[in-house]
GROMACS .gro file of C-alpha atoms in nm:
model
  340
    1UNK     CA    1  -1.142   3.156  -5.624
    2UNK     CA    2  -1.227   3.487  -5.439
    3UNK     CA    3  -0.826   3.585  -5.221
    4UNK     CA    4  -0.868   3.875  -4.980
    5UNK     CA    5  -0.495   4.023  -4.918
    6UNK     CA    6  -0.411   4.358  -4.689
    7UNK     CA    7  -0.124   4.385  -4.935
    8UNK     CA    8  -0.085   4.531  -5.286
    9UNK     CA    9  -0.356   4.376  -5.521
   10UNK     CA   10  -0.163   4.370  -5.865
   11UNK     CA   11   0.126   4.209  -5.691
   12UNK     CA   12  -0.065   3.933  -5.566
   13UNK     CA   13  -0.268   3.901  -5.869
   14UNK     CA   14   0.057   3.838  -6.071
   15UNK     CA   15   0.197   3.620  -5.798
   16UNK     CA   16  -0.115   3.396  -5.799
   17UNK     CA   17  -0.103   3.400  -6.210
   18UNK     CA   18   0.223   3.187  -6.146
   19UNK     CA   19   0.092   2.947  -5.859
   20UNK     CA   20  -0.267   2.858  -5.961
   21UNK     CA   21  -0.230   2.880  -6.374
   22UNK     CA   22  -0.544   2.726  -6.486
   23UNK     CA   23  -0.798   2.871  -6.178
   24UNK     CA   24  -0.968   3.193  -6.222
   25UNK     CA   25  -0.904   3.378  -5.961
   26UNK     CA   26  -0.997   3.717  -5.774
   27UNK     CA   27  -0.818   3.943  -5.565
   28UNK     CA   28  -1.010   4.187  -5.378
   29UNK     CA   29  -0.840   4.423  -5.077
   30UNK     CA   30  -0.913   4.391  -4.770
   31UNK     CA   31  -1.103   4.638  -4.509
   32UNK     CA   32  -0.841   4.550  -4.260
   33UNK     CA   33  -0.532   4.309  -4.181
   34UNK     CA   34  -0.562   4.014  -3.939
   35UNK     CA   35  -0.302   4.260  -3.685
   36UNK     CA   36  -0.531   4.535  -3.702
   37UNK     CA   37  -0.841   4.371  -3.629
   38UNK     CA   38  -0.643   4.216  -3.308
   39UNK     CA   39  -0.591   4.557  -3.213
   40UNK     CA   40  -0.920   4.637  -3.217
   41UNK     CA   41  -1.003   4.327  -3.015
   42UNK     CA   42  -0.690   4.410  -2.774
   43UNK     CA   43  -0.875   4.706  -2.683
   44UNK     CA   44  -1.173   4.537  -2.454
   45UNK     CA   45  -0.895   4.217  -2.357
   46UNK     CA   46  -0.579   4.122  -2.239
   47UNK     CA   47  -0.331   3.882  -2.391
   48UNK     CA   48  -0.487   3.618  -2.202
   49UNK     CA   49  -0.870   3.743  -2.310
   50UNK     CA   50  -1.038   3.853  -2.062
   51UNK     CA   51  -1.185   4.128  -1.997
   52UNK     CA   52  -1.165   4.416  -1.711
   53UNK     CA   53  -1.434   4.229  -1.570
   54UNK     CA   54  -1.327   3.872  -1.563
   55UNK     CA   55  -1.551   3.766  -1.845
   56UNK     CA   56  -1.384   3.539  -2.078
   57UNK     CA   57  -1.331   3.585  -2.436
   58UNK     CA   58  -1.400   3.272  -2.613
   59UNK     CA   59  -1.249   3.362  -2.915
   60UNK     CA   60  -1.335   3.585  -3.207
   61UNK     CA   61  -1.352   3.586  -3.631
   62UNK     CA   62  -1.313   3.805  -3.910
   63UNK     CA   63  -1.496   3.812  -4.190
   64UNK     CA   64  -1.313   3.722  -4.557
   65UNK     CA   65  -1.290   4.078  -4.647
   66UNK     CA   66  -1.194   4.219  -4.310
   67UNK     CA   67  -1.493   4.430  -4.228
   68UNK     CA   68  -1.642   4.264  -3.975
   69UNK     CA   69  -1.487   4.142  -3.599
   70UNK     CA   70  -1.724   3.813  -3.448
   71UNK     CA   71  -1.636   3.803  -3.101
   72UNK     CA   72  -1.771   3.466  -2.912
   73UNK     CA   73  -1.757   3.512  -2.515
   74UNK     CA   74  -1.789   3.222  -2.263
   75UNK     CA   75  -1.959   3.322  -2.020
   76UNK     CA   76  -2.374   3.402  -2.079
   77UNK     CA   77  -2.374   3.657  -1.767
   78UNK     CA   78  -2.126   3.888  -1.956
   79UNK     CA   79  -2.470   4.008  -2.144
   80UNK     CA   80  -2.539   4.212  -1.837
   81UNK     CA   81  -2.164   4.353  -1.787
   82UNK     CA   82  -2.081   4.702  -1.716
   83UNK     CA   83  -1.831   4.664  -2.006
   84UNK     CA   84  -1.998   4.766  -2.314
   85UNK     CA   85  -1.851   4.671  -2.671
   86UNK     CA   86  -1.897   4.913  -2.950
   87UNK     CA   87  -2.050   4.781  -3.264
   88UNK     CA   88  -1.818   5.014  -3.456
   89UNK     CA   89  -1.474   5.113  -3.421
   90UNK     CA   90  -1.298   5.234  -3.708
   91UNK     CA   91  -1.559   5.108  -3.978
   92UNK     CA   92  -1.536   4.763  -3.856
   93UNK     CA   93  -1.871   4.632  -3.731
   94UNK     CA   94  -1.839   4.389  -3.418
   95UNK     CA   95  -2.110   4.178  -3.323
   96UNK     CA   96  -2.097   3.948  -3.008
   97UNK     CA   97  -2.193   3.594  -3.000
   98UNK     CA   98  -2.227   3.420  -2.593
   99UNK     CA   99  -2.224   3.133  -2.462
  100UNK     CA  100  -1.935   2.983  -2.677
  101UNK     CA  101  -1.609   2.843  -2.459
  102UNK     CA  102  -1.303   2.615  -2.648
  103UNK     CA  103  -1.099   2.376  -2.469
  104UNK     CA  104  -0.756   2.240  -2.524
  105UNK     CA  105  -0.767   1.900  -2.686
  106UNK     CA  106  -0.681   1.640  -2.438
  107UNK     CA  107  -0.826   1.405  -2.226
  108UNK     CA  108  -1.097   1.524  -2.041
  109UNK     CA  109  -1.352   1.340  -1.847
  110UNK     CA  110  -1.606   1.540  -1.570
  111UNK     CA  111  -1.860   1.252  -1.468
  112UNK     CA  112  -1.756   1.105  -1.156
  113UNK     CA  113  -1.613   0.839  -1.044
  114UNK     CA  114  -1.205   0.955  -1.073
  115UNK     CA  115  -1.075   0.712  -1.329
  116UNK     CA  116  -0.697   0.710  -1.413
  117UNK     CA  117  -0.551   0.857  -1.708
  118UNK     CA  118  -0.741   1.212  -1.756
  119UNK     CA  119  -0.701   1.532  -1.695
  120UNK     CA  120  -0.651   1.704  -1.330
  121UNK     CA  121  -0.618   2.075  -1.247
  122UNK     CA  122  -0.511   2.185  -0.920
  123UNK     CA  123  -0.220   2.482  -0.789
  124UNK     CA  124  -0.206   2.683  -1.114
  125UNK     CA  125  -0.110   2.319  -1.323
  126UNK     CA  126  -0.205   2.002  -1.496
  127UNK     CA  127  -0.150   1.660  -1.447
  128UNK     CA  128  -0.256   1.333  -1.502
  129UNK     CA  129  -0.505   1.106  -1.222
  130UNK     CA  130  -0.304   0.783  -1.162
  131UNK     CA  131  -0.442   0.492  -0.956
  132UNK     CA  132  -0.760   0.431  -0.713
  133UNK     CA  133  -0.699   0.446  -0.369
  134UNK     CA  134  -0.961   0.375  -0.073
  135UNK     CA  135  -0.965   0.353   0.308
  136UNK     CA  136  -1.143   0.098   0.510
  137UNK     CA  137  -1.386   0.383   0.682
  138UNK     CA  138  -1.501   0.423   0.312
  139UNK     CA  139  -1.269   0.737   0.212
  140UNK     CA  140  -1.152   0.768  -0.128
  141UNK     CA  141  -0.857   0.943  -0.331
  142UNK     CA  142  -0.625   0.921  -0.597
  143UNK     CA  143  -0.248   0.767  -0.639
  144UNK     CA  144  -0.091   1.036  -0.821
  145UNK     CA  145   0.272   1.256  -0.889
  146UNK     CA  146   0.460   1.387  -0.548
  147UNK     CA  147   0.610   1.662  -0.777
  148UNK     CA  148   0.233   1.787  -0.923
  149UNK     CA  149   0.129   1.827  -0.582
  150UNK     CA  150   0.358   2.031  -0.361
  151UNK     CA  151   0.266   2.155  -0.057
  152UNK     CA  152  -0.009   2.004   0.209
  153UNK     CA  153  -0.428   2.067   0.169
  154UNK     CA  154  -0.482   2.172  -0.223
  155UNK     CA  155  -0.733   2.083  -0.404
  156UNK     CA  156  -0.731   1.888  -0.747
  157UNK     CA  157  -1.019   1.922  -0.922
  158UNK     CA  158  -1.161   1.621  -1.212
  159UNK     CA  159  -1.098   1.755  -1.554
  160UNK     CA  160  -1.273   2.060  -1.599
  161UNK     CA  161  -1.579   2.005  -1.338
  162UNK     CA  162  -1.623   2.087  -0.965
  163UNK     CA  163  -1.590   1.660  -0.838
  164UNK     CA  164  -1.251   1.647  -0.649
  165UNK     CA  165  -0.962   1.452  -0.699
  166UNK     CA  166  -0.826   1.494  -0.365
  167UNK     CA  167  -0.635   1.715  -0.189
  168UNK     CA  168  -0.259   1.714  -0.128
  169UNK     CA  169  -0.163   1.512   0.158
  170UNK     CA  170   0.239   1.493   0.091
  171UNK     CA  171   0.493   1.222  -0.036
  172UNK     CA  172   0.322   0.863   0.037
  173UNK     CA  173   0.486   0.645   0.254
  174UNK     CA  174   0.703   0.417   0.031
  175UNK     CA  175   0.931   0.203   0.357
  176UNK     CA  176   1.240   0.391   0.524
  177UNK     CA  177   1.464   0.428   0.176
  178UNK     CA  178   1.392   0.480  -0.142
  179UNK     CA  179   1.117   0.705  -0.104
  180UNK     CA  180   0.932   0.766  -0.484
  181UNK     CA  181   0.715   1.054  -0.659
  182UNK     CA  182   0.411   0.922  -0.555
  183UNK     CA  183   0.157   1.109  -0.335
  184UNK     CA  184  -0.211   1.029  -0.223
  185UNK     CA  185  -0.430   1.312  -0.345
  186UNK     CA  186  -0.701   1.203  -0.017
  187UNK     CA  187  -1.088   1.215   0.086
  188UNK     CA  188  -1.175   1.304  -0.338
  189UNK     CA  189  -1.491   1.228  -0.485
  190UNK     CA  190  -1.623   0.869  -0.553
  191UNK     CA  191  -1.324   0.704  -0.807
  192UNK     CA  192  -1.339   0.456  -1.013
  193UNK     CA  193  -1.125   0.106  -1.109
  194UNK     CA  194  -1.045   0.205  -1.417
  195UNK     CA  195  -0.767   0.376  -1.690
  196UNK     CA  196  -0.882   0.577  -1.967
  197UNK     CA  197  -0.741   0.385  -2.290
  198UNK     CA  198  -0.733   0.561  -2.614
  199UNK     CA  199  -0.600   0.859  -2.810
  200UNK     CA  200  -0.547   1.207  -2.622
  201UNK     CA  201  -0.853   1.305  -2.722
  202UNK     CA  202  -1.117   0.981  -2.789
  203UNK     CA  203  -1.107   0.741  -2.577
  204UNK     CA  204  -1.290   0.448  -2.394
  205UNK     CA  205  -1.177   0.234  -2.039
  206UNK     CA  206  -1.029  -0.046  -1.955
  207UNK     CA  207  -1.083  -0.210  -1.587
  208UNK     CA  208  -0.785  -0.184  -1.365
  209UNK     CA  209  -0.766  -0.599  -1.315
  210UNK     CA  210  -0.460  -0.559  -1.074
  211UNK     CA  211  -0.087  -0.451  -1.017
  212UNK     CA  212   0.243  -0.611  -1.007
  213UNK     CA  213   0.660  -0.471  -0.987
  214UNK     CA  214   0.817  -0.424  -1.371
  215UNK     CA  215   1.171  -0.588  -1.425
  216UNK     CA  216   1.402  -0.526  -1.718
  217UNK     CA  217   1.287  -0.625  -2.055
  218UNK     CA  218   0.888  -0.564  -1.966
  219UNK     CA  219   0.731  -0.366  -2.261
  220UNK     CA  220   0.534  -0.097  -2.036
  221UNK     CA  221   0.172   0.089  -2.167
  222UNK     CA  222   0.164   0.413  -2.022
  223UNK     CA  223  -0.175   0.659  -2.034
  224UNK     CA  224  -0.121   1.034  -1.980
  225UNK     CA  225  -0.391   1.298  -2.025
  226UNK     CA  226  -0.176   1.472  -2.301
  227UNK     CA  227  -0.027   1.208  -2.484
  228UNK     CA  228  -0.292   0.939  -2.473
  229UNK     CA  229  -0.221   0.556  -2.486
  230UNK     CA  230   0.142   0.492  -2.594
  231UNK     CA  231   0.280   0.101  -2.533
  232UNK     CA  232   0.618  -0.050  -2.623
  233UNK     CA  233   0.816   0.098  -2.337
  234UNK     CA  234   1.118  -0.111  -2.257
  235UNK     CA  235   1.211  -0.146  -1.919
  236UNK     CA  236   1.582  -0.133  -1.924
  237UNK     CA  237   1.692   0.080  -1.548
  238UNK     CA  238   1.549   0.005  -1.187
  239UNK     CA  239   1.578   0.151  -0.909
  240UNK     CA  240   1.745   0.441  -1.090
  241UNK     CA  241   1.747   0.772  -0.843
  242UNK     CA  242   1.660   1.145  -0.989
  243UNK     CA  243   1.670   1.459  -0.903
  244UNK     CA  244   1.424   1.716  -1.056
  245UNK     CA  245   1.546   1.995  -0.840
  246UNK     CA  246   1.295   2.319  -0.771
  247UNK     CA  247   1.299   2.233  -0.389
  248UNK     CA  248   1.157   1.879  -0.422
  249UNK     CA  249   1.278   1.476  -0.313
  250UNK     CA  250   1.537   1.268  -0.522
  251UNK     CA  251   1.331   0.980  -0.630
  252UNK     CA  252   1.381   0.603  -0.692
  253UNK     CA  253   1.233   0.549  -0.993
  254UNK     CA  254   1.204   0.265  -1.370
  255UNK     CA  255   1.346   0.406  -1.682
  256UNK     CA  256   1.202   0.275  -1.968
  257UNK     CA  257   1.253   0.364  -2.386
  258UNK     CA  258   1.032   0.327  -2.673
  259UNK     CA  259   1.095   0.143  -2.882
  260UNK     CA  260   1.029   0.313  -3.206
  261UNK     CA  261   1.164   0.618  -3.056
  262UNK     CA  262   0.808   0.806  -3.053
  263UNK     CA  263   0.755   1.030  -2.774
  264UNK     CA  264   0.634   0.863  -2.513
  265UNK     CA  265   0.519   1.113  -2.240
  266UNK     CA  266   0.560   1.494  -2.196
  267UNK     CA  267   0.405   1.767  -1.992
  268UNK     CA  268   0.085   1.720  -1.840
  269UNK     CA  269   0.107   1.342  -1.840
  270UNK     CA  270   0.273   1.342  -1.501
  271UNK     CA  271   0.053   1.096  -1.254
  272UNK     CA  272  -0.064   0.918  -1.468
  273UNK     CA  273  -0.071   0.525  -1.507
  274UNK     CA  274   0.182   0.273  -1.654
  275UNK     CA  275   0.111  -0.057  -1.683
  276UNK     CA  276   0.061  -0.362  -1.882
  277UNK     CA  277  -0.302  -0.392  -2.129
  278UNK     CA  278  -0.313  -0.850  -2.079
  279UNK     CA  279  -0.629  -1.057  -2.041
  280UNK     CA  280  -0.687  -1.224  -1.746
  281UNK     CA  281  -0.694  -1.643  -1.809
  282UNK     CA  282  -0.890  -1.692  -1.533
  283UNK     CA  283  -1.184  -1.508  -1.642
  284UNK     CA  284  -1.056  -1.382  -2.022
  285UNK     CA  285  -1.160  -1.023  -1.897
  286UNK     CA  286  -0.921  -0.805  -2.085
  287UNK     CA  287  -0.794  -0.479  -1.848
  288UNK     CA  288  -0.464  -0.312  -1.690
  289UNK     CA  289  -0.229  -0.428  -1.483
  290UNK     CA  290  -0.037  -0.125  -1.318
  291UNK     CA  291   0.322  -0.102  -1.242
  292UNK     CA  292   0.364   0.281  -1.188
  293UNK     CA  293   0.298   0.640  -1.179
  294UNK     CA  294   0.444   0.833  -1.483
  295UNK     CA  295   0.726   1.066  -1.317
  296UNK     CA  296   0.940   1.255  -1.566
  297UNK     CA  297   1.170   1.214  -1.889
  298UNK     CA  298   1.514   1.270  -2.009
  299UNK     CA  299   1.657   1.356  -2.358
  300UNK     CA  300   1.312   1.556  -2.423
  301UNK     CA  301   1.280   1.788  -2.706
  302UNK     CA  302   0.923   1.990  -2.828
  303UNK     CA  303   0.870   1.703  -3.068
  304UNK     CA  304   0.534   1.565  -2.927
  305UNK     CA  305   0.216   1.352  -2.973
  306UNK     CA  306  -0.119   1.391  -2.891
  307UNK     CA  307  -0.133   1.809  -2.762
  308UNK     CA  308   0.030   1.994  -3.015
  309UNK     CA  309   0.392   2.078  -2.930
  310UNK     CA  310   0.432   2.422  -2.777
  311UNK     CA  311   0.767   2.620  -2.718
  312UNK     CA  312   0.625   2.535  -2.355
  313UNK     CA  313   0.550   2.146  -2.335
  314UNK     CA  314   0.851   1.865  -2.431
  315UNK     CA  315   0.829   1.492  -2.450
  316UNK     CA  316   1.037   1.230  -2.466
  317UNK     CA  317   1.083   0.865  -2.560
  318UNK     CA  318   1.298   0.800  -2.260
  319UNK     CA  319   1.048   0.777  -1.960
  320UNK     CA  320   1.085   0.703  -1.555
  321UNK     CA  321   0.782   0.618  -1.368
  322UNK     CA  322   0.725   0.542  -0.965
  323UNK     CA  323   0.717   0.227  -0.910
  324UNK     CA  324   0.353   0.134  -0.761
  325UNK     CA  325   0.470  -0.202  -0.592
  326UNK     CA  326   0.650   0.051  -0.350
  327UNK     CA  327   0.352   0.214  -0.192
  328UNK     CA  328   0.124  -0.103  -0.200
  329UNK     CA  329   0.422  -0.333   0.036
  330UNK     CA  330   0.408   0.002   0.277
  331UNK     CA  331   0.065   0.068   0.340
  332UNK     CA  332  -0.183  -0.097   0.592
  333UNK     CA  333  -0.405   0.160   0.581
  334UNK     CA  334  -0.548   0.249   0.278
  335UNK     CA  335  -0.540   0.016   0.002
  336UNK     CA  336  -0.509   0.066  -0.421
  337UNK     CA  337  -0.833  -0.041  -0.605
  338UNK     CA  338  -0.910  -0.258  -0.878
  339UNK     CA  339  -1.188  -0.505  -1.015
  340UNK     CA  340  -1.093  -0.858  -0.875
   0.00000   0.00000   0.00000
């Protein structure tokens, strides 16, 4: 075993004598630390890599010994930039591979129609696409999070791609009290009946085959774009009122707990569905009944599933969704989707 260290050799070679007795192994020094090649790289980016262009940095690669700098950038156009990399700077030879672009792992799906349960971007944040919604003249949308979309006429755009969500329209009618964090995300792209059912990051779909009002004691599914699939969610508050603050509505919402005490929802999962997985007796087509709209958490912590924990992101076990049933008895007009 070859170990490259910035450091002293002979002190790591008689460290290593201690921890891997019985391997031969080979210290060499290194051309240059990890900090100082991201120095070097800090020179043509900012923290957030791009560079004084707007080309993205993909991301970038020593080699084992520290001589060499790989940098991978996104976007092909960047070949033709006015801003020219050096192949050498300070004896470390940079060479530049295009075309290469990394993702965070979650949920992601770009093909149209909308489905529930993935990724949407829109106003500098992410969320989660809840339900179907159409309109008799043919218009389409999504049933998502009052809170992700504040403010009237944004755009929310389908995972990654250009196909639109919808765009803000305000906090849906839900009858003269009570009002709830739900909000039709209006005139998207073509959407689909159906939830994305799976891990955060491999998944499949499972036809939305209708909708009905949670009481205490139901064991609730719920599908966020971060988290993935997590069931077992007790019921056990309705009709319980919140207020997130930062300017928006108090909202009547279900608490529910899981029951194993795994996180259940976190950032980014906002909007998305919750809902029972059953199969239908009438037909034996198994699918998703929905209940809600995943609205926020209590007791959270940075202990998470599915997207790595982050000193930015927190989940919880205890979970409050908005309660579907609420929109669907107020609404003439436009109408929640599913397979009948």
């Amino acid at each position: 075993m070859t170990v490259y260290t910035s450091g002293d050799v002979s002190r790591a070679a008689r460290h290593l004598e201690k921890v891997a007795a019985g391997v031969k192994v080979e210290v060499v020094k290194s051309y240059r630390s990890v900090a100082e090649l991201e120095k070097i790289v800090r020179q043509f980016t900012d923290e957030f890599g791009q560079f004084s262009d707007g080309a993205q940095l993909g991301g970038w690669y020593s080699s084992r010994d520290g001589s060499q700098i790989h940098l991978e950038v996104a976007d092909e156009a960047f070949k033709s930039s006015d801003t020219n990399i050096p192949r050498n700077v300070d004896g470390v030879m940079i060479d530049v591979t295009f075309g290469v672009e990394y993702e965070s792992a979650l949920r992601i799906d770009n093909t149209a129609g909308v489905a529930g349960g993935a990724l949407m971007q829109g106003q500098g944040s992410a969320c989660t696409t809840g339900f179907p919604i159409g309109r008799s003249d043919g218009a389409v949308g999504n049933l998502s999070a009052d809170h992700c979309g504040s403010g009237m006429g944004n755009d929310w755009m389908w995972g990654t791609s250009t196909h639109l969500v919808g765009v803000t329209s305000g906090q849906a009618y839900t009858g003269p009290s009570s009002s709830t964090d739900l909000e039709m995300y209006v005139l998207g792209d073509s959407s689909a009946a159906y939830i994305g059912w799976g891990s955060h990051v491999s998944w499949g779909y499972l036809p939305i085959n209708g909708y009905f009002a949670a009481a205490v004691g139901y064991d609730i599914c719920y599908s966020g774009a971060f988290s993935g699939s997590v069931c077992l969610n007790e019921v056990t508050t309705t009709n319980q009122f919140v207020c997130y603050g930062l300017s928006l509505s108090c909202y009547a919402v279900t608490r529910t707990e899981q029951a194993s005490g795994s996180p259940a929802v976190g950032n980014g999962d906002s909007g998305g569905p919750a809902g029972l997985v059953t199969t239908r007796p009438s037909d034996g087509r198994t699918g998703f009944y929905g209940t809600g709209i995943i609205s926020g958490m209590t007791n959270a912590s940075s202990t998470c599933a599915g997207e790595p924990s982050s000193s930015t992101r927190e989940c919880s076990d205890v979970a409050l969704f908005a309660p579907v049933e609420k929109f669907i008895n107020n609404n003439v007009v436009w109408f929640v989707g599913y397979l009948p």
